[in-house]
Short mmCIF file of C-alpha atoms and ligand atoms in Angstrom, two decimals:
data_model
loop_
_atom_site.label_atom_id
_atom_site.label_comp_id
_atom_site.label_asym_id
_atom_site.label_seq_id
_atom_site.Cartn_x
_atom_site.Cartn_y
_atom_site.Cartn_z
CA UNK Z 1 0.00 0.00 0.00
CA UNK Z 2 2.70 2.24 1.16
CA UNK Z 3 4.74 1.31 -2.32
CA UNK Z 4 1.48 2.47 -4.51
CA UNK Z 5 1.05 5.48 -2.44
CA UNK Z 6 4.33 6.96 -3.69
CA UNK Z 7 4.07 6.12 -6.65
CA UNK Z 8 0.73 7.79 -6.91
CA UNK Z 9 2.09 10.44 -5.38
CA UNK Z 10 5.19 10.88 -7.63
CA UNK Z 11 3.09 10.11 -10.91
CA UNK Z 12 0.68 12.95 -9.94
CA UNK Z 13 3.00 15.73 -8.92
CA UNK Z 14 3.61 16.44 -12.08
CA UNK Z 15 -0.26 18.35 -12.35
CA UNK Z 16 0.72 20.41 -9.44
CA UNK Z 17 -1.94 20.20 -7.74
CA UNK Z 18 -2.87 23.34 -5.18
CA UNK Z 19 -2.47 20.87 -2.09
CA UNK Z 20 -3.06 17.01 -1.71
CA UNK Z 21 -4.45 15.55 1.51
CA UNK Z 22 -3.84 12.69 3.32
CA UNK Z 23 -7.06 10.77 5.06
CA UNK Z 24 -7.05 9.42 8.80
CA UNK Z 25 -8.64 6.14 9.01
CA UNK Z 26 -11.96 5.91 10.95
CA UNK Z 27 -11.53 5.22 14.83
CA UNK Z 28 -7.67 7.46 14.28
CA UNK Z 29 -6.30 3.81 13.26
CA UNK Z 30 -3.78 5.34 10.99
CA UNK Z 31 -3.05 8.26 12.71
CA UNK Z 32 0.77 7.53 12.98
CA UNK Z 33 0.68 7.03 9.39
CA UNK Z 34 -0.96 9.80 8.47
CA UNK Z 35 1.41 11.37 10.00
CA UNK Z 36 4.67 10.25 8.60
CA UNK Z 37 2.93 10.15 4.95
CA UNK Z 38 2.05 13.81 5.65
CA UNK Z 39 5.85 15.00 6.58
CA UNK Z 40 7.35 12.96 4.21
CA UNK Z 41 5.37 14.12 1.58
CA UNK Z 42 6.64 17.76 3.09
CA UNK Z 43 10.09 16.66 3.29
CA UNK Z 44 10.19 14.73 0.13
CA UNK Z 45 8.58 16.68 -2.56
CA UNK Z 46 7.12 20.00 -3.24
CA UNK Z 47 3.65 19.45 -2.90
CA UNK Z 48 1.84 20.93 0.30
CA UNK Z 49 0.34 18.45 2.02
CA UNK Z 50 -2.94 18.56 4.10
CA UNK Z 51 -3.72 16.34 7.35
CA UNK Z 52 -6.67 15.00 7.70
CA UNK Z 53 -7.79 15.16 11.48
CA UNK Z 54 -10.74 13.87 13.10
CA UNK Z 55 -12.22 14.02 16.57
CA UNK Z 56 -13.10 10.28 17.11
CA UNK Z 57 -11.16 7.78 19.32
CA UNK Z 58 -8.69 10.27 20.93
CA UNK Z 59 -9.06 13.45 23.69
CA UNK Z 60 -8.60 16.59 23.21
CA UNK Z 61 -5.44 16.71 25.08
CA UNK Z 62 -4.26 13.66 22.54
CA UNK Z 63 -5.34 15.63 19.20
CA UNK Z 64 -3.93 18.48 20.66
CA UNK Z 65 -0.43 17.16 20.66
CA UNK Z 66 -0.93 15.72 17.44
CA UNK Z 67 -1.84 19.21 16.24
CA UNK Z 68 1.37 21.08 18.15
CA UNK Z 69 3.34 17.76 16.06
CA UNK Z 70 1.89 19.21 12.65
CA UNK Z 71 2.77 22.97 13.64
CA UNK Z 72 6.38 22.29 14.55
CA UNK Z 73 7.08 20.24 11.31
CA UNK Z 74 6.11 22.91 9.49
CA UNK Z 75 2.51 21.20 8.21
CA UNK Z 76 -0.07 24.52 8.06
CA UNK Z 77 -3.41 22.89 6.39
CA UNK Z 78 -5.70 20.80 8.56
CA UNK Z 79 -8.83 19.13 6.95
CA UNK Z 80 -10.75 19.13 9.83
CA UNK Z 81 -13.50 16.32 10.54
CA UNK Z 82 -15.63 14.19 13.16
CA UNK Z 83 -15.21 11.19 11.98
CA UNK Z 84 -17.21 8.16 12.16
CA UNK Z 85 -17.22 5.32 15.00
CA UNK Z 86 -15.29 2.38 13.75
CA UNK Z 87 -17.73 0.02 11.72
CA UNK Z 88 -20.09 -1.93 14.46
CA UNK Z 89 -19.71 0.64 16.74
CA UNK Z 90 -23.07 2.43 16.79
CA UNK Z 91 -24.12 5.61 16.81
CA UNK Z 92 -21.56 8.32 17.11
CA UNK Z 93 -20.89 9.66 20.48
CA UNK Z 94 -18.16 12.22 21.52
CA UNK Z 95 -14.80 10.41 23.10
CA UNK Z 96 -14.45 11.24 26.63
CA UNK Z 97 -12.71 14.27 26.97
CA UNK Z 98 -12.54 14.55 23.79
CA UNK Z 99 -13.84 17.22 20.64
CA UNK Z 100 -17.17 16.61 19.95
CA UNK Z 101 -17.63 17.85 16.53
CA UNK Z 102 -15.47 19.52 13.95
CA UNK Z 103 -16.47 23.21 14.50
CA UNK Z 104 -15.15 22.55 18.18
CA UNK Z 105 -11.71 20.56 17.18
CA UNK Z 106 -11.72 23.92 14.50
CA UNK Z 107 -11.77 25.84 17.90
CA UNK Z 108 -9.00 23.82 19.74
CA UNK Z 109 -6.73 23.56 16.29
CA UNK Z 110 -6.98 27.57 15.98
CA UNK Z 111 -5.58 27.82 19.49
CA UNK Z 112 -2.58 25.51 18.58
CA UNK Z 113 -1.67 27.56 15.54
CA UNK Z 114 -3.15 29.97 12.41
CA UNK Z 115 -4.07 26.53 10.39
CA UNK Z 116 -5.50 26.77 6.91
CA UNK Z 117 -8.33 24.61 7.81
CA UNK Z 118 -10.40 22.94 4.97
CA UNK Z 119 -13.82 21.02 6.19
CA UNK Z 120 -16.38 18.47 4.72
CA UNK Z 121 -19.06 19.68 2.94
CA UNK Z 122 -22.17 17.26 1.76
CA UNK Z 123 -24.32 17.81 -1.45
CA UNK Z 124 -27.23 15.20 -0.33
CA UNK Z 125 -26.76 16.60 3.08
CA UNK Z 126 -24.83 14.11 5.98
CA UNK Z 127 -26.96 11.16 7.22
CA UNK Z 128 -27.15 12.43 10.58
CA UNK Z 129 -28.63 15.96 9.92
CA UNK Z 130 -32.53 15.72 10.39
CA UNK Z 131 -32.60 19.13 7.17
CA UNK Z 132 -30.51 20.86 4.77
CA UNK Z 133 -31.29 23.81 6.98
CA UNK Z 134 -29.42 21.90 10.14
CA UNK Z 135 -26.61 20.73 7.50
CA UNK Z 136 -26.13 24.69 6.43
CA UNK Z 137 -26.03 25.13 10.18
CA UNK Z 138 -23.29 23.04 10.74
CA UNK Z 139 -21.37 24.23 7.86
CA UNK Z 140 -21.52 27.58 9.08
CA UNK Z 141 -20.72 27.19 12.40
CA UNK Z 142 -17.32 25.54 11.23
CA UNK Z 143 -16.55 28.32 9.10
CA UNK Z 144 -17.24 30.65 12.45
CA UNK Z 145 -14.80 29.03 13.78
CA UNK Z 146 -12.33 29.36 11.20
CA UNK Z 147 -12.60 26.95 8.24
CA UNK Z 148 -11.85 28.97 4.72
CA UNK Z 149 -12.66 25.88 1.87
CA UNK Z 150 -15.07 23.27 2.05
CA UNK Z 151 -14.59 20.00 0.42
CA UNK Z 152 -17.82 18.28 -0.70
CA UNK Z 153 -18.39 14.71 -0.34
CA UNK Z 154 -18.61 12.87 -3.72
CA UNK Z 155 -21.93 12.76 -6.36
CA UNK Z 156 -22.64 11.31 -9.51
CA UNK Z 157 -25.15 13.84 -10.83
CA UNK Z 158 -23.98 17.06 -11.18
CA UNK Z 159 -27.51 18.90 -10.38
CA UNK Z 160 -26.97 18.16 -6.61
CA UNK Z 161 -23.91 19.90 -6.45
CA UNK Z 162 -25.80 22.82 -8.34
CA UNK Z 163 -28.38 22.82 -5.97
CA UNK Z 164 -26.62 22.31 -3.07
CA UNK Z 165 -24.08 25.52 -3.87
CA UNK Z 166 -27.44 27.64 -4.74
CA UNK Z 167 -28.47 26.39 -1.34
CA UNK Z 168 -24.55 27.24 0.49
CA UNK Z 169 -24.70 30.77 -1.34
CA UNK Z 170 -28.43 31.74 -0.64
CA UNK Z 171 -27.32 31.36 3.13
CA UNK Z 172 -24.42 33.82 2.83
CA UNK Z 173 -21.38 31.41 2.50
CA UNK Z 174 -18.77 32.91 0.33
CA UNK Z 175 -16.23 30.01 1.31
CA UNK Z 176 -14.79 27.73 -1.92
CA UNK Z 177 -16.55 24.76 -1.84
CA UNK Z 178 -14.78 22.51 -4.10
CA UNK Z 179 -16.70 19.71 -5.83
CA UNK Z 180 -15.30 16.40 -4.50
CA UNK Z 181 -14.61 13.60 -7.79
CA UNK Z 182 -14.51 9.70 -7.03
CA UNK Z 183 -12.89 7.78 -10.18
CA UNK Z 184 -14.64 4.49 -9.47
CA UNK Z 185 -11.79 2.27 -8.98
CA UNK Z 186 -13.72 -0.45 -7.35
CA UNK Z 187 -17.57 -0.51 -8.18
CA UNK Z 188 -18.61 -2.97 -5.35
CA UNK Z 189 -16.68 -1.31 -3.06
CA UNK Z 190 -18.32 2.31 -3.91
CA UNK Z 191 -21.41 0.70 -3.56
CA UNK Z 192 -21.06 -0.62 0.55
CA UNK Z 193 -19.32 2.77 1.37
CA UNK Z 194 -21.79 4.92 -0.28
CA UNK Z 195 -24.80 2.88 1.44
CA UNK Z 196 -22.55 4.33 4.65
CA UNK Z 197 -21.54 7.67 3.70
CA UNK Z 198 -25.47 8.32 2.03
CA UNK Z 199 -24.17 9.51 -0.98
CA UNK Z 200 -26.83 7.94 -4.07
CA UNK Z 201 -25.61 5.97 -6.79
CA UNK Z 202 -28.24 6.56 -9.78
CA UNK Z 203 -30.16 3.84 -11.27
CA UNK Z 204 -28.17 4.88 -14.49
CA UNK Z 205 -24.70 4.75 -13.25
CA UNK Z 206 -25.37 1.19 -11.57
CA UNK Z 207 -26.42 -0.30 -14.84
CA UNK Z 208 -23.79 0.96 -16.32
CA UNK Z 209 -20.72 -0.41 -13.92
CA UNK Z 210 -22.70 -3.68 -13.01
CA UNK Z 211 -20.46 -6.12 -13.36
CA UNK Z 212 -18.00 -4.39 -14.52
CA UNK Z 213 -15.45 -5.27 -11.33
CA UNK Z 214 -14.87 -8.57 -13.94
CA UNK Z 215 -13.73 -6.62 -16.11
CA UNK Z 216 -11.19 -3.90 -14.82
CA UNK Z 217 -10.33 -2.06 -17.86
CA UNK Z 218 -13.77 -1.79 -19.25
CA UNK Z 219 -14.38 -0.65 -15.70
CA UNK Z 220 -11.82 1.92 -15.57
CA UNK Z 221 -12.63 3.55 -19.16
CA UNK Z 222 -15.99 3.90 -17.93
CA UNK Z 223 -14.85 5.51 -15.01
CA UNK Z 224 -12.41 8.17 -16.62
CA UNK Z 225 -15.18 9.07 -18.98
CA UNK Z 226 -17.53 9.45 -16.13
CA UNK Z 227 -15.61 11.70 -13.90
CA UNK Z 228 -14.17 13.36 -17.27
CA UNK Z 229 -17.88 14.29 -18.15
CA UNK Z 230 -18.77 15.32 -14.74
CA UNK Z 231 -15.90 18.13 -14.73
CA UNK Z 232 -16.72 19.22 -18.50
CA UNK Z 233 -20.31 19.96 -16.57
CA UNK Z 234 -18.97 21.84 -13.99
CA UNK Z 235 -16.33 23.47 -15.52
CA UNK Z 236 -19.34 24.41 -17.71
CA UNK Z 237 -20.87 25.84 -14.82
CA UNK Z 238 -17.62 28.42 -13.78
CA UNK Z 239 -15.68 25.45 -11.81
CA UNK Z 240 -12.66 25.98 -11.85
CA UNK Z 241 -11.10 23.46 -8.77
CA UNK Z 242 -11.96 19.88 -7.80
CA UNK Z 243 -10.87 17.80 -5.29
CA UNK Z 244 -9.95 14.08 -6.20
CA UNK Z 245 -10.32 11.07 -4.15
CA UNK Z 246 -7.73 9.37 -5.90
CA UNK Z 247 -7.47 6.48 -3.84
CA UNK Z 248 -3.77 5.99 -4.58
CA UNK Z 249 -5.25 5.22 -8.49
CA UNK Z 250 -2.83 7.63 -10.16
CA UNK Z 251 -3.71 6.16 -13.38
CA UNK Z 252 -7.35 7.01 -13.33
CA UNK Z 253 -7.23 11.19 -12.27
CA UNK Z 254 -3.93 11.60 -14.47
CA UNK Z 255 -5.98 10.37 -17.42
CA UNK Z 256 -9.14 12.61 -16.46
CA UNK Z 257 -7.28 15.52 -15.89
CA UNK Z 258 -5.64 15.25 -19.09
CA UNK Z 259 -9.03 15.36 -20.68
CA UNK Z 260 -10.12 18.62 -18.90
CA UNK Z 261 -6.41 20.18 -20.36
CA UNK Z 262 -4.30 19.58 -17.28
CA UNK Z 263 -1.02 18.16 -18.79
C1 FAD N 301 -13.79 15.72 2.08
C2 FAD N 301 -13.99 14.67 3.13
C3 FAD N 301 -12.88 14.06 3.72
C4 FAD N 301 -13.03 13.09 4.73
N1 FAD N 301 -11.91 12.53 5.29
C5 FAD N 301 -12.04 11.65 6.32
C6 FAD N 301 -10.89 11.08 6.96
O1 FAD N 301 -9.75 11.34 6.58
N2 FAD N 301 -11.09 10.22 7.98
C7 FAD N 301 -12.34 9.89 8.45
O2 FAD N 301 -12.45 9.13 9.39
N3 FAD N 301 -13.45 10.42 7.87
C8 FAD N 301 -13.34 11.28 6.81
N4 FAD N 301 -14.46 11.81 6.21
C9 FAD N 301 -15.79 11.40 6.70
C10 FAD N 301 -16.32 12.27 7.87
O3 FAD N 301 -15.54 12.08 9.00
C11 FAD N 301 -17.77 11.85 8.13
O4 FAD N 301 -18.57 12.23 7.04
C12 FAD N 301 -18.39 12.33 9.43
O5 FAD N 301 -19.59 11.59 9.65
C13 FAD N 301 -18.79 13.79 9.43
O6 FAD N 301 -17.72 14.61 9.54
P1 FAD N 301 -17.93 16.23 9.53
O7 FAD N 301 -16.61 16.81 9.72
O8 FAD N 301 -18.76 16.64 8.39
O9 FAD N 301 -18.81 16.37 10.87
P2 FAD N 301 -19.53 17.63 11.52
O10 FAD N 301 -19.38 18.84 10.69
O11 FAD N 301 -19.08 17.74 12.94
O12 FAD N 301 -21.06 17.22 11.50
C14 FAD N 301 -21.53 15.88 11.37
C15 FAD N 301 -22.96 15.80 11.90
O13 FAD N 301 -22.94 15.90 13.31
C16 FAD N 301 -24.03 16.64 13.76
N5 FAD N 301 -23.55 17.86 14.46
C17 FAD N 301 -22.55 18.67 14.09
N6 FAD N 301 -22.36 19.68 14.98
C18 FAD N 301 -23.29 19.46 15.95
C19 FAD N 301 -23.60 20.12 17.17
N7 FAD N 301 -22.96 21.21 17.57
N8 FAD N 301 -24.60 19.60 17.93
C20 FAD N 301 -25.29 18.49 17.56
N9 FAD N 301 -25.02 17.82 16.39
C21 FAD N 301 -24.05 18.30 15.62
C22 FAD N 301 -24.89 16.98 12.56
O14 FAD N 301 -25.86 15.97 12.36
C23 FAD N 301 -23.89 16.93 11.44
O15 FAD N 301 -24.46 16.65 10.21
C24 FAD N 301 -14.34 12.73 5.16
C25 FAD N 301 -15.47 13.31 4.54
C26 FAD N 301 -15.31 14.26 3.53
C27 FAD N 301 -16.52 14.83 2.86
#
């Protein structure tokens, strides 16, 4: 994993991107390799990375630390998040002692240092909000407390990112919130974690990549083209930055953004 990490990460320096982040694995199981992934990539190359951070599984004092660890090696972007329970754990709940959701660890991180902080952002609104209205809520109470992009979860049809950003902007947010693209690497897969994450896969995509797992390059043309059509659409619209979830598939988001002109 580590191998095809780097050379993801060497293959897709190249597009220069703005910064790339590295995730945190649910429950803060991979914290210490976020970590090192995150300096290295800092030490190593000149890309800026980004941390991911979540509150789950750790107290404050404990992210804290992590966060003065970031600050002294130089690391200035946090993407900031609450996490999920580790799978079979239930319902959320706050660790003890710990930051109970992201505008609060935004709080504590802002103490620490003047972090760029990036935050999640979700089109069909997260699972656990009751309204868009409460989802716009959250948003804006982690850009109160500092957050200046938002990344959006991924979406297959373009419309609900329209909508949602009509929705953002109609409740003052002037924020970038960057679309975020999944090339579908891995269609069973996409399918269990979007059942999780609520984000819908249309009744025309799943026809369309049925199956396809068989057959991996069939599956990963369809892909490119996919993702390729869904920036023409929103470059179409004015937008100008996305955020990839490349899943260490190098192959896949060099060849899309070569067909949006990034060389
Ligand atoms: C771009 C992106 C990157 C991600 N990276 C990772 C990662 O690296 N590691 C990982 O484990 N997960 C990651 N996730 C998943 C994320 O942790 C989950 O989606 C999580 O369920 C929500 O995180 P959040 O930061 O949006 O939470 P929050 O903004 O804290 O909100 C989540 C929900 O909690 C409730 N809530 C929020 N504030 C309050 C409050 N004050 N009172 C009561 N209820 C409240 C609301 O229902 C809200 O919808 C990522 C998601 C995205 C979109």
């Amino acid at each position: 994993m580590e191998e095809k990490l780097w050379n993801a990460v060497r293959r897709l320096a190249p597009l220069k991107p703005r910064f790339v982040s590295v995730t945190y694995g649910a429950g803060g199981t991979t914290r210490e390799r976020t970590h090192q992934t995150v300096k290295r990539i800092r030490d190593e190359t000149d890309l800026k990375p980004a941390a991911h951070l979540t509150c789950v599984g750790a107290s404050r004092a404990q992210i804290d630390e992590v966060a003065r660890g970031y600050w002294e090696a130089g690391i200035r972007h946090i993407v900031a998040l609450r996490g999920d329970p580790p799978q079979g754990m239930g319902k959320y709940a706050p660790y003890p002692e710990g930051y109970a959701y992201t505008s609060d660890l935004i709080s504590g991180l802002k103490k620490i240092g003047n972090f760029e902080i990036s935050v999640a952002a979700f089109p069909e609104k997260h699972p656990e909000s009751q309204s868009f209205e409460e989802d716009i809520r959250v948003l804006k109470g982690k850009i109160d407390a500092g957050a200046t992009r938002a990344i959006t979860q991924y979406f297959f049809d373009v419309d609900l990112y329209t909508q949602f950003i009509e929705r953002v902007r109609r409740a003052g947010i002037t924020i970038p919130v960057v679309p975020g693209l999944i090339p579908i690497g891995n269609f069973a897969l996409l399918k269990k974690f979007s059942a999780m994450c609520g984000a819908t896969i249309p009744p025309w995509l799943a026809e369309e990549f049925e199956g396809l797992d068989e057959h991996p390059r069939k599956r990963d043309e369809a892909a490119i083209a996919l993702a390729s059509r869904q920036c023409q659409q929103l470059q179409a619209q004015g937008v100008e930055q996305f955020h990839f979830y490349t899943l260490n598939r190098a192959d896949l988001t060099l060849a899309i953004c070569n067909n949006i002109g990034i060389k």
